Short mmCIF file of C-alpha atoms in Angstrom, two decimals:
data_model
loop_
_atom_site.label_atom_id
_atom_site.label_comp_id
_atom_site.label_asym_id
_atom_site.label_seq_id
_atom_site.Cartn_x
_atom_site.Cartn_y
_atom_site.Cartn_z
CA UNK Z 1 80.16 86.02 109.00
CA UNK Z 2 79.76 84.33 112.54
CA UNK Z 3 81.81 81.39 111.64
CA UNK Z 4 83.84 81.58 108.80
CA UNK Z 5 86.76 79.67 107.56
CA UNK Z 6 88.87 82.14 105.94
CA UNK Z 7 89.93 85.25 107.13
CA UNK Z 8 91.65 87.98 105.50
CA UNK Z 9 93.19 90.88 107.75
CA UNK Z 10 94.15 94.16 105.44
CA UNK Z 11 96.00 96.24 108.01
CA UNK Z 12 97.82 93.09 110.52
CA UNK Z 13 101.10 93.92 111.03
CA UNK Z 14 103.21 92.73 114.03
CA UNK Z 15 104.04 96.34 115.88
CA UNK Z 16 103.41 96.56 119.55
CA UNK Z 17 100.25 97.91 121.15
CA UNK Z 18 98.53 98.20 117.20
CA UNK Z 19 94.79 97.76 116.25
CA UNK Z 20 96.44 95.05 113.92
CA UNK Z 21 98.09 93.05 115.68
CA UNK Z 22 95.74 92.96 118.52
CA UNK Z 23 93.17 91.58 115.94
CA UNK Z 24 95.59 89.20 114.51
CA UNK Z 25 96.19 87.62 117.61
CA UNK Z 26 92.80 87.45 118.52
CA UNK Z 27 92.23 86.10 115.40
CA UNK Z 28 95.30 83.30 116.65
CA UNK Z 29 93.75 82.16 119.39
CA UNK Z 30 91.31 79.83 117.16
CA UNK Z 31 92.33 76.79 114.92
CA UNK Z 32 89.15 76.49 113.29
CA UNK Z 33 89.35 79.36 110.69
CA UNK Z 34 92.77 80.02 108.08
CA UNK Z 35 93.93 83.92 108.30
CA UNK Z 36 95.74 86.09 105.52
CA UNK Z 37 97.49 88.61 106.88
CA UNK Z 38 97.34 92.11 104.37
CA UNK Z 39 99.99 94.39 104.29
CA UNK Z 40 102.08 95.42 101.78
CA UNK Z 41 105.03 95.90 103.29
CA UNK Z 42 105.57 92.61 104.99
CA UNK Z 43 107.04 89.64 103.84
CA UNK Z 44 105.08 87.43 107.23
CA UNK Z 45 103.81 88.63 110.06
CA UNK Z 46 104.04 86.34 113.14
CA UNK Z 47 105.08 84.04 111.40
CA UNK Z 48 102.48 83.27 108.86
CA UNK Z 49 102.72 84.24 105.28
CA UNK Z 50 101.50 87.86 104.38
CA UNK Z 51 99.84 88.76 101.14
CA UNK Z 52 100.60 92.48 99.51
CA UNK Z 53 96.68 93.04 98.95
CA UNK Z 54 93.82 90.70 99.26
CA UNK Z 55 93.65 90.17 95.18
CA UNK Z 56 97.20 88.18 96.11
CA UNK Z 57 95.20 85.67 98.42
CA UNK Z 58 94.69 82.40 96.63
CA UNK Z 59 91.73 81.14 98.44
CA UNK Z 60 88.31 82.65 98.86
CA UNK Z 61 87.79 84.90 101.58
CA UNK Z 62 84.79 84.51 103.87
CA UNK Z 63 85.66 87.66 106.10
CA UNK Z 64 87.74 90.20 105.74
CA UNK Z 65 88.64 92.95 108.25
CA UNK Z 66 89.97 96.22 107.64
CA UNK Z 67 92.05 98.00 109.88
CA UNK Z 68 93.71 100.46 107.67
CA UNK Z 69 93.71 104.35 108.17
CA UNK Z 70 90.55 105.87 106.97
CA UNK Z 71 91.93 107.19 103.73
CA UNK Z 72 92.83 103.67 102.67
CA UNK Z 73 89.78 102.23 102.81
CA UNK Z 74 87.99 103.32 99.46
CA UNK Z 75 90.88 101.41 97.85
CA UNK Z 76 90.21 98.15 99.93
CA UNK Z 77 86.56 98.59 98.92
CA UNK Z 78 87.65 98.42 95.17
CA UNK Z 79 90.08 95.62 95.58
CA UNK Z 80 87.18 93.44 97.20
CA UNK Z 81 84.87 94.29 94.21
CA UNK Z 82 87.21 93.27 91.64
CA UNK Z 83 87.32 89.99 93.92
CA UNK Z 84 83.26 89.80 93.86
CA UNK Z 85 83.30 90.41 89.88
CA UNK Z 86 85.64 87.65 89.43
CA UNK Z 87 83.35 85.25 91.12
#
């Protein structure tokens, strides 16, 4: 969790003065780590390639972050447990 290598970020999205975006370009600032950007209503965000859910991700994901509205949240939680079963 302290140094992981693949990141995905359910919520990023590139609007002005968000909780996701702020994280996402935190996230930017280091090289060392690959990030998936979740939403699904975006094709990209900043410029990197965004995934509809984190099921769409084709790597596996060391971290994830959610920064979703509250009420979206219990569905993340299932779509990362279907990820864990597949393991």
């Amino acid at each position: 969790m302290l140094n992981p290598k693949t990141v995905a970020l359910i919520g990023a999205t590139q609007r002005e003065d968000s909780i996701g975006r702020t994280v996402m370009e935190n996230l930017l600032l280091s090289d060392k780590r690959k990030i998936y950007p979740v939403n699904p209503g975006r094709k990209s965000i900043l410029d990197i390639e965004c995934y509809p859910d984190i099921t769409s991700i084709p790597e596996k994901i060391d971290l994830g972050i959610v920064v979703t509205p509250a009420n979206t949240v219990p569905d993340v939680v299932k779509a990362v447990e279907k990820l864990e079963l597949k393991d």
